[in-house]
Short mmCIF file of C-alpha atoms in Angstrom, two decimals:
data_model
loop_
_atom_site.label_atom_id
_atom_site.label_comp_id
_atom_site.label_asym_id
_atom_site.label_seq_id
_atom_site.Cartn_x
_atom_site.Cartn_y
_atom_site.Cartn_z
CA MET A 1 -0.03 -0.11 0.07
CA LYS A 2 1.26 3.88 -0.48
CA ILE A 3 0.27 6.56 1.32
CA GLY A 4 -0.78 9.92 -0.73
CA MET A 5 -3.33 12.67 -0.09
CA ARG A 6 -6.78 14.51 -1.38
CA LEU A 7 -5.83 18.06 -1.65
CA PRO A 8 -6.73 20.34 1.31
CA GLY A 9 -7.62 23.90 0.31
CA LYS A 10 -4.21 25.79 1.38
CA ILE A 11 -1.93 23.42 -0.55
CA ARG A 12 -4.42 23.26 -3.54
CA GLU A 13 -3.70 26.73 -3.79
CA MET A 14 0.08 26.20 -4.27
CA GLY A 15 -0.49 24.90 -8.05
CA TYR A 16 0.15 21.04 -8.86
CA ASP A 17 3.82 21.91 -9.72
CA ARG A 18 4.96 23.35 -6.41
CA LEU A 19 2.35 20.85 -4.54
CA ALA A 20 3.50 17.72 -6.28
CA ALA A 21 7.28 18.55 -5.76
CA TRP A 22 6.02 19.23 -1.79
CA ALA A 23 4.51 16.00 -1.51
CA LYS A 24 7.34 14.07 -2.96
CA SER A 25 10.00 15.63 -0.51
CA VAL A 26 7.69 14.34 2.58
CA GLY A 27 7.25 10.89 1.30
CA LEU A 28 3.85 10.70 -0.47
CA GLU A 29 3.24 8.56 -3.08
CA ALA A 30 0.39 9.44 -4.75
CA VAL A 31 -2.00 12.49 -5.12
CA ASP A 32 -6.07 12.77 -5.48
CA LEU A 33 -6.81 14.66 -8.20
CA PRO A 34 -10.16 16.90 -8.48
CA SER A 35 -10.46 16.17 -12.19
CA PRO A 36 -9.15 14.61 -14.50
CA ASP A 37 -6.82 17.26 -15.53
CA PRO A 38 -4.07 16.01 -18.00
CA GLU A 39 -1.73 19.00 -16.79
CA ALA A 40 -1.99 18.28 -13.03
CA LYS A 41 -1.19 14.33 -14.07
CA ALA A 42 1.40 15.55 -15.87
CA ALA A 43 2.94 17.40 -12.94
CA LEU A 44 2.94 14.22 -10.49
CA ASP A 45 4.52 12.60 -13.56
CA ARG A 46 7.32 14.82 -13.18
CA ASN A 47 7.66 14.40 -9.50
CA GLY A 48 7.90 10.50 -9.51
CA LEU A 49 3.99 10.29 -7.79
CA GLY A 50 1.06 8.59 -9.01
CA VAL A 51 -2.89 9.09 -9.26
CA GLY A 52 -5.07 7.74 -6.00
CA SER A 53 -8.26 8.66 -7.20
CA VAL A 54 -10.37 11.36 -9.56
CA ASP A 55 -13.66 13.17 -8.69
CA VAL A 56 -15.70 14.00 -11.59
CA ALA A 57 -18.76 15.83 -12.96
CA GLY A 58 -21.93 14.73 -13.25
CA VAL A 59 -23.02 12.69 -9.78
CA GLY A 60 -26.11 14.82 -8.78
CA GLU A 61 -27.68 15.16 -11.96
CA ALA A 62 -27.23 11.41 -12.83
CA LEU A 63 -29.59 11.14 -9.72
CA SER A 64 -31.93 13.22 -10.91
CA ARG A 65 -35.82 13.08 -10.80
CA ASP A 66 -36.02 14.67 -14.27
CA GLU A 67 -34.92 12.18 -16.98
CA ALA A 68 -33.67 14.83 -19.35
CA VAL A 69 -31.19 15.92 -16.35
CA ARG A 70 -30.23 12.16 -15.61
CA ALA A 71 -29.42 11.53 -19.48
CA LYS A 72 -27.08 14.54 -19.37
CA GLY A 73 -25.63 13.84 -15.95
CA VAL A 74 -25.05 9.88 -17.57
CA ALA A 75 -23.51 11.35 -20.49
CA GLN A 76 -21.09 13.77 -18.53
CA LEU A 77 -19.80 10.96 -16.31
CA LYS A 78 -19.38 8.87 -19.55
CA GLN A 79 -17.35 11.42 -20.82
CA GLU A 80 -15.22 12.15 -17.22
CA ILE A 81 -14.56 8.32 -17.53
CA ASP A 82 -13.07 8.70 -21.05
CA ALA A 83 -11.03 11.54 -19.83
CA MET A 84 -9.76 9.42 -16.97
CA ALA A 85 -8.55 6.52 -18.93
CA GLN A 86 -7.13 8.87 -21.28
CA ILE A 87 -4.79 10.20 -18.35
CA GLY A 88 -4.07 6.54 -17.06
CA ALA A 89 -6.51 7.14 -14.15
CA SER A 90 -8.40 4.07 -12.64
CA THR A 91 -10.38 5.21 -9.85
CA LEU A 92 -13.17 7.50 -10.06
CA PHE A 93 -14.31 8.87 -6.66
CA CYS A 94 -17.92 9.76 -6.34
CA CYS A 95 -20.28 10.97 -3.76
CA LEU A 96 -23.67 9.91 -4.68
CA ILE A 97 -25.53 13.04 -3.99
CA PRO A 98 -28.79 13.66 -5.54
CA ALA A 99 -29.04 17.35 -6.77
CA ASP A 100 -31.98 17.63 -4.84
CA ARG A 101 -30.64 16.81 -1.53
CA THR A 102 -34.28 16.40 -0.45
CA VAL A 103 -34.97 13.45 -2.19
CA PRO A 104 -35.49 10.08 0.16
CA ARG A 105 -32.51 7.58 -0.27
CA ALA A 106 -34.83 4.63 -1.33
CA GLU A 107 -36.18 6.91 -4.37
CA SER A 108 -32.77 7.81 -5.22
CA PHE A 109 -32.01 4.33 -5.13
CA ALA A 110 -34.58 3.43 -7.72
CA ILE A 111 -33.02 6.04 -10.27
CA PHE A 112 -29.84 4.49 -9.17
CA LYS A 113 -30.89 1.58 -10.55
CA GLU A 114 -31.94 3.07 -13.89
CA THR A 115 -29.06 5.48 -14.57
CA PHE A 116 -25.92 3.57 -13.11
CA PRO A 117 -25.82 0.41 -14.69
CA GLU A 118 -25.08 2.14 -17.97
CA VAL A 119 -22.33 3.85 -16.37
CA VAL A 120 -20.55 1.14 -14.63
CA LYS A 121 -20.81 -0.68 -17.84
CA HIS A 122 -18.95 2.12 -19.32
CA ALA A 123 -16.31 2.41 -16.81
CA GLU A 124 -15.76 -1.43 -16.70
CA GLY A 125 -14.99 -1.15 -20.29
CA LYS A 126 -12.60 1.52 -19.47
CA GLY A 127 -10.57 -0.01 -16.94
CA VAL A 128 -11.95 2.34 -14.51
CA SER A 129 -13.74 1.26 -11.33
CA LEU A 130 -16.08 3.65 -8.72
CA ALA A 131 -15.08 4.41 -5.31
CA MET A 132 -18.45 5.19 -3.57
CA GLU A 133 -17.33 7.52 -0.53
CA PRO A 134 -19.68 6.82 2.82
CA TYR A 135 -20.20 10.49 3.58
CA PRO A 136 -24.01 10.41 4.53
CA GLY A 137 -24.66 13.62 3.10
CA PRO A 138 -25.51 16.95 4.99
CA ALA A 139 -28.26 17.41 7.71
CA PRO A 140 -31.17 16.88 7.95
CA HIS A 141 -31.75 14.54 5.00
CA TYR A 142 -28.31 12.64 4.74
CA PRO A 143 -29.12 12.07 1.33
CA THR A 144 -26.41 9.98 0.15
CA LEU A 145 -26.07 6.65 -1.66
CA GLY A 146 -23.65 3.95 -0.84
CA CYS A 147 -23.01 5.13 2.55
CA THR A 148 -24.17 1.73 5.28
CA PRO A 149 -23.84 -1.72 4.61
CA GLU A 150 -27.65 -1.77 3.87
CA MET A 151 -27.21 0.32 1.44
CA TYR A 152 -23.92 -1.66 0.25
CA ARG A 153 -25.87 -4.93 -0.14
CA ALA A 154 -28.68 -3.69 -2.18
CA MET A 155 -26.53 -1.85 -4.51
CA PHE A 156 -24.14 -4.67 -5.12
CA ALA A 157 -26.94 -6.97 -5.98
CA ALA A 158 -28.33 -4.54 -8.06
CA ILE A 159 -24.90 -4.26 -10.04
CA GLU A 160 -22.80 -7.02 -9.49
CA SER A 161 -19.55 -5.77 -11.47
CA PRO A 162 -16.74 -5.50 -9.75
CA ALA A 163 -16.05 -1.82 -11.01
CA LEU A 164 -18.35 -0.78 -8.63
CA GLY A 165 -17.17 -0.37 -5.21
CA ILE A 166 -16.60 1.68 -2.15
CA CYS A 167 -13.59 4.38 -0.98
CA TYR A 168 -13.14 2.95 2.53
CA ASP A 169 -13.04 5.71 4.98
CA PRO A 170 -13.68 4.50 8.41
CA SER A 171 -14.08 8.01 10.13
CA HIS A 172 -17.44 8.33 8.45
CA TYR A 173 -18.78 4.89 9.90
CA VAL A 174 -17.40 5.91 13.29
CA ARG A 175 -19.78 9.09 13.55
CA MET A 176 -22.70 7.26 12.11
CA GLY A 177 -22.16 4.33 14.95
CA ILE A 178 -21.21 1.18 12.39
CA ASP A 179 -18.79 -1.16 12.82
CA TYR A 180 -15.72 0.04 10.30
CA MET A 181 -14.12 -3.49 10.70
CA ARG A 182 -17.07 -5.21 10.05
CA VAL A 183 -17.42 -3.35 7.09
CA LEU A 184 -14.39 -4.67 5.82
CA THR A 185 -15.03 -8.35 6.56
CA GLU A 186 -18.21 -8.09 4.63
CA PHE A 187 -17.10 -5.49 1.62
CA GLY A 188 -13.07 -5.87 1.83
CA ASP A 189 -13.32 -7.50 -1.95
CA ARG A 190 -15.14 -4.47 -2.90
CA VAL A 191 -12.91 -1.53 -1.56
CA ARG A 192 -11.03 0.42 -4.50
CA HIS A 193 -9.83 3.15 -2.57
CA VAL A 194 -9.30 4.38 1.03
CA HIS A 195 -9.03 7.43 3.03
CA GLY A 196 -6.91 8.10 6.11
CA LYS A 197 -9.21 10.14 8.22
CA ASP A 198 -10.24 9.44 11.60
CA THR A 199 -13.22 10.40 14.06
CA GLU A 200 -12.69 11.44 17.46
CA VAL A 201 -16.10 11.17 19.54
CA LEU A 202 -16.30 14.28 21.88
CA THR A 203 -18.32 12.96 24.98
CA GLU A 204 -19.15 16.38 26.04
CA GLY A 205 -20.96 17.06 23.29
CA ARG A 206 -22.90 13.57 22.79
CA TYR A 207 -24.06 14.04 26.82
CA LEU A 208 -25.04 17.43 25.76
CA HIS A 209 -27.02 16.89 22.87
CA GLY A 210 -26.71 13.27 21.67
CA PHE A 211 -26.61 12.39 18.03
CA TYR A 212 -28.73 14.95 16.41
CA GLY A 213 -26.39 18.04 16.82
CA PRO A 214 -26.16 21.23 18.79
CA THR A 215 -28.95 23.89 19.25
CA PHE A 216 -26.63 26.50 19.18
CA PRO A 217 -23.31 26.76 16.32
CA GLY A 218 -19.97 25.06 17.87
CA LYS A 219 -16.70 26.36 17.44
CA ILE A 220 -14.90 23.30 16.01
CA GLY A 221 -14.57 22.90 12.29
CA TRP A 222 -15.42 19.69 10.49
CA SER A 223 -17.68 18.39 13.29
CA GLY A 224 -20.99 17.40 14.40
CA GLY A 225 -20.68 18.46 17.77
CA ASP A 226 -20.71 15.20 19.49
CA TRP A 227 -17.94 13.94 17.28
CA ARG A 228 -15.08 15.77 15.03
CA TYR A 229 -13.03 14.53 11.97
CA CYS A 230 -9.37 14.14 12.83
CA ILE A 231 -6.02 12.66 11.42
CA PRO A 232 -5.99 8.92 11.25
CA GLY A 233 -3.91 7.65 14.92
CA ASN A 234 -5.60 10.77 16.73
CA GLY A 235 -9.51 9.14 16.82
CA GLU A 236 -11.41 6.06 17.61
CA VAL A 237 -10.16 3.92 14.92
CA ASN A 238 -7.62 1.08 15.07
CA TRP A 239 -5.48 1.81 12.12
CA ALA A 240 -3.35 -0.87 12.66
CA LYS A 241 -6.30 -3.75 12.46
CA VAL A 242 -7.87 -1.42 9.61
CA VAL A 243 -4.47 -1.74 7.42
CA ALA A 244 -4.25 -5.80 8.62
CA ASN A 245 -7.74 -6.21 7.23
CA LEU A 246 -7.34 -4.19 4.22
CA ARG A 247 -4.21 -6.61 3.09
CA ILE A 248 -6.02 -9.69 3.98
CA ALA A 249 -8.73 -8.49 1.57
CA GLY A 250 -6.02 -7.99 -0.98
CA TYR A 251 -6.18 -4.30 -1.14
CA ASP A 252 -2.77 -2.85 -2.27
CA GLY A 253 -3.85 0.62 -3.55
CA VAL A 254 -3.44 4.05 -1.76
CA ILE A 255 -4.51 5.24 1.30
CA SER A 256 -5.02 8.94 0.63
CA ILE A 257 -5.17 11.36 3.60
CA GLU A 258 -8.00 13.62 3.89
CA LEU A 259 -7.45 16.35 5.97
CA GLU A 260 -10.33 17.62 7.49
CA ASP A 261 -9.21 18.50 11.00
CA HIS A 262 -9.56 21.63 12.82
CA VAL A 263 -6.08 21.41 14.44
CA TYR A 264 -4.52 21.41 10.90
CA GLY A 265 -6.89 24.08 9.00
CA GLY A 266 -6.47 27.89 8.60
CA SER A 267 -2.71 28.07 7.21
CA LEU A 268 -0.76 26.63 4.48
CA GLU A 269 1.77 25.63 7.19
CA ALA A 270 -1.02 23.88 9.51
CA ASN A 271 -2.05 22.00 6.23
CA GLN A 272 1.33 20.93 5.47
CA GLN A 273 1.89 19.81 9.00
CA GLY A 274 -1.45 17.87 9.54
CA ILE A 275 -0.35 15.81 6.20
CA VAL A 276 3.21 15.05 7.98
CA ASP A 277 1.47 14.03 11.19
CA ALA A 278 -1.01 12.19 9.38
CA ALA A 279 1.66 9.94 7.23
CA ARG A 280 3.93 9.63 10.21
CA ASN A 281 1.00 7.60 12.10
CA LEU A 282 0.09 5.81 9.33
CA ARG A 283 3.72 4.75 8.67
CA ARG A 284 4.01 3.36 12.17
CA VAL A 285 1.26 0.83 11.38
CA MET A 286 2.28 -0.15 7.72
#
């Protein structure tokens, strides 16, 4: 397995050549790209870095209630997959949130069964796999498909292709109360990408308002009040067990550090320190 990173806001502002050179200098081996950009890929190549995953456009539209909008979304996704294949990228990162976030998940799933078989078939033909992010989406609707084992079972039954997989991010399972190790036991063969991120449970917040969020705004970024995202090793996740079970499942891809940690936000130097500290913690267990 390799250690890479998604691009935090301040590091992204460096520009691809500078950030790629910096990533290489601190021992990273891959970078996740926000689009299938040939210039970005060339910057990674120049610095001996691989591509972890690629974000794409068209996902929300492909889950629209409007048939014409869905058709445009599917066409855009297929174009993005073609662009990925042209730069040699093979992992499509997707958060399956419909454009209308008030649509119930059961209805979005019915749309998914109509639109995504075509997308996944096209991806498989191009050597690309979809990695579904388990972020549940914004409150109060939590509209994301593909973020819980209940949904995984239904989605993999509907689309059996190995080109449909998951982006394993244990931080989201912890905040949702899902057994993140059991996810690996049941769906380890579907892991197509991994996010290096953790969650710290904030016991005072859980006492004050439980799982449903505070009445009054909090002061901690990337937090639900009773939890906060943090770098790997600073939260609830046993990363030694995660890495071991990823290996047992046959995963040999990238663990991309996703820096959503209040401690390391706010400046370029803080972002860089967060990546360095997260990578150090991951190396200890790898």
